[in-house]
Amino acid sequence: MIFDMQLTGARKPPHPVELRIDLMSIAFFTDEDARGPILVHYHIFKNAGSTVEYALRREFHEFFSTFEGPHPNSILTYDQLVEFVKSNPLLRAVSSHHLRYPTLRDDLRPVIDICVLRHPLDRLFSVYRFLREKYSGKSDLLHQAASELGCAAFFRQCLEKYPAWMRNVQVGILGPGDPSSAPAALAELSRIALLATTDFFDESLVVWEYALFPVFPGISLHYLAQNVTHSTPSTLESRLEELRRLCGRSLYDELLGANAEDMQLYEVASRMVRERFHQRPDCSQWLEEFRERNRALAYRCRTSLRARWRTRFPKHLDYSSQD
């Protein structure tokens, strides 16, 4: 576990949201009536949310739950979350696509909120590829358009017919539901306890483990990536270059302009997560240890799968020459 490592650097003062987590843990262990903090993951579509959910489900088992509305476009409020948690008092972690900010973080049960943001054009490109290549749910207009249209034609049609899906989606989730409410979203951003960006993901989870230790000692958030739309590893820069090539400069710039407030939010979040990571002593050592756990988990899953297939088809499959 990451917390068993011998760290040599002096501990720096905690970030304000980490201090709030420390105070939560003090209240939890001293107040007989306290039920303890709860992790609440705001699952933004195609922002590594399924990967975060994978790690939370593995760590908390039956004390984890999803919290979703009855329809794909449902919107759930904090009051509805409170009622859900009251009816499930043993929960320690919740993930929801439909829950919206703002969050009252020090209410009946203290909330430690989790949110992952993404470069808005990288996110849109991932949405397109997911709908076109991997979506297995009930077909809808967006899925049909992605299946039938090339990348440029898809985004032109969506900008005209479905602007709510194309413009400042992340600002709309952090703000009061209005995609032009950047000031409110930026204010909310500064209060998020566990923040990440998809292009600084491992580094962010290293910080999450460190910050959560007072409340959940030994928590481990290493993962197998879920719902990945690129079959081979790629960088943010290479994906944006591919999108620019497929769309052409004019449409690419139009998409960028349509998401100017999301870009501002993402850029501020990027600075914040990098600052938090580099504030941690021995951050590079922690990161390597975290990635080693990821590699070990992937190896265990791969060898387990091969063993099951050998048992099922011993005469037909031979993996002896592979790693």
Tab-separated table of C-alpha atoms in Angstrom, residues 41-151:
chain	number	residue	atom	x	y	z
A	41	HIS	CA	-18.316	10.785	-7.204
A	42	TYR	CA	-19.763	13.125	-9.833
A	43	HIS	CA	-19.503	10.857	-12.867
A	44	ILE	CA	-19.188	13.059	-15.958
A	45	PHE	CA	-19.680	10.988	-19.114
A	46	LYS	CA	-16.354	10.055	-20.790
A	47	ASN	CA	-14.230	11.606	-18.026
A	48	ALA	CA	-12.723	8.343	-16.721
A	49	GLY	CA	-15.780	7.950	-14.497
A	50	SER	CA	-16.132	4.207	-15.056
A	51	THR	CA	-12.515	3.755	-13.982
A	52	VAL	CA	-13.093	5.725	-10.765
A	53	GLU	CA	-16.245	3.710	-10.151
A	54	TYR	CA	-14.290	0.471	-10.684
A	55	ALA	CA	-11.800	1.443	-7.970
A	56	LEU	CA	-14.487	2.580	-5.524
A	57	ARG	CA	-16.569	-0.553	-6.041
A	58	ARG	CA	-13.540	-2.763	-5.455
A	59	GLU	CA	-12.524	-0.912	-2.279
A	60	PHE	CA	-15.966	-0.548	-0.668
A	61	HIS	CA	-17.853	-3.602	-1.985
A	62	GLU	CA	-21.386	-3.593	-0.520
A	63	PHE	CA	-20.773	-0.180	1.039
A	64	PHE	CA	-20.661	1.346	-2.468
A	65	SER	CA	-23.652	2.192	-4.647
A	66	THR	CA	-24.548	4.033	-7.812
A	67	PHE	CA	-27.260	6.689	-7.598
A	68	GLU	CA	-29.072	7.331	-10.880
A	69	GLY	CA	-32.347	8.798	-12.070
A	70	PRO	CA	-35.000	6.891	-14.022
A	71	HIS	CA	-34.051	8.369	-17.429
A	72	PRO	CA	-30.735	8.921	-19.277
A	73	ASN	CA	-31.160	12.700	-19.013
A	74	SER	CA	-32.314	12.782	-15.380
A	75	ILE	CA	-30.929	15.459	-13.065
A	76	LEU	CA	-30.608	14.690	-9.344
A	77	THR	CA	-30.168	17.287	-6.623
A	78	TYR	CA	-28.245	17.281	-3.376
A	79	ASP	CA	-31.508	16.949	-1.417
A	80	GLN	CA	-32.262	13.731	-3.298
A	81	LEU	CA	-28.774	12.468	-2.494
A	82	VAL	CA	-29.369	13.177	1.205
A	83	GLU	CA	-32.582	11.133	1.159
A	84	PHE	CA	-30.830	8.288	-0.667
A	85	VAL	CA	-27.991	8.213	1.872
A	86	LYS	CA	-30.441	8.381	4.797
A	87	SER	CA	-32.191	5.311	3.449
A	88	ASN	CA	-28.840	3.530	3.016
A	89	PRO	CA	-26.911	4.542	6.152
A	90	LEU	CA	-24.097	2.007	5.708
A	91	LEU	CA	-22.925	3.525	2.427
A	92	ARG	CA	-19.419	4.942	2.324
A	93	ALA	CA	-19.167	5.761	-1.400
A	94	VAL	CA	-21.651	6.759	-4.115
A	95	SER	CA	-21.229	7.412	-7.836
A	96	SER	CA	-23.755	9.230	-10.026
A	97	HIS	CA	-24.006	10.412	-13.640
A	98	HIS	CA	-27.054	12.519	-12.814
A	99	LEU	CA	-26.087	14.329	-9.625
A	100	ARG	CA	-25.365	18.047	-10.040
A	101	TYR	CA	-23.494	20.611	-8.023
A	102	PRO	CA	-23.666	22.531	-5.720
A	103	THR	CA	-22.939	20.190	-2.825
A	104	LEU	CA	-23.305	21.000	0.883
A	105	ARG	CA	-20.122	19.326	2.074
A	106	ASP	CA	-20.684	19.602	5.826
A	107	ASP	CA	-24.330	18.661	6.178
A	108	LEU	CA	-25.845	15.734	8.104
A	109	ARG	CA	-23.072	13.494	6.766
A	110	PRO	CA	-19.907	15.211	5.569
A	111	VAL	CA	-19.402	14.808	1.824
A	112	ILE	CA	-16.006	14.278	0.207
A	113	ASP	CA	-16.742	15.036	-3.419
A	114	ILE	CA	-14.841	13.516	-6.349
A	115	CYS	CA	-14.782	15.088	-9.799
A	116	VAL	CA	-12.675	14.393	-12.907
A	117	LEU	CA	-12.492	17.003	-15.682
A	118	ARG	CA	-11.214	16.696	-19.244
A	119	HIS	CA	-10.098	18.881	-22.133
A	120	PRO	CA	-13.522	19.576	-23.701
A	121	LEU	CA	-12.529	18.666	-27.273
A	122	ASP	CA	-10.798	15.497	-26.135
A	123	ARG	CA	-13.993	14.638	-24.278
A	124	LEU	CA	-16.190	15.281	-27.334
A	125	PHE	CA	-13.920	13.144	-29.505
A	126	SER	CA	-14.150	10.332	-26.948
A	127	VAL	CA	-17.953	10.648	-26.860
A	128	TYR	CA	-18.083	10.322	-30.655
A	129	ARG	CA	-15.811	7.274	-30.716
A	130	PHE	CA	-17.720	5.622	-27.859
A	131	LEU	CA	-21.099	6.130	-29.533
A	132	ARG	CA	-19.738	4.901	-32.852
A	133	GLU	CA	-17.683	1.911	-31.673
A	134	LYS	CA	-18.655	0.741	-28.187
A	135	TYR	CA	-22.155	1.918	-27.263
A	136	SER	CA	-24.439	-1.042	-26.519
A	137	GLY	CA	-27.461	0.650	-24.960
A	138	LYS	CA	-30.769	1.654	-26.472
A	139	SER	CA	-30.251	3.492	-29.750
A	140	ASP	CA	-31.013	7.204	-29.744
A	141	LEU	CA	-30.479	10.132	-32.094
A	142	LEU	CA	-26.862	10.751	-31.055
A	143	HIS	CA	-25.936	7.089	-31.371
A	144	GLN	CA	-27.606	6.903	-34.766
A	145	ALA	CA	-25.775	10.025	-35.958
A	146	ALA	CA	-22.401	8.760	-34.722
A	147	SER	CA	-22.982	5.395	-36.407
A	148	GLU	CA	-23.877	6.922	-39.753
A	149	LEU	CA	-21.713	10.052	-39.993
A	150	GLY	CA	-18.035	10.750	-40.174
A	151	CYS	CA	-16.405	12.793	-37.437
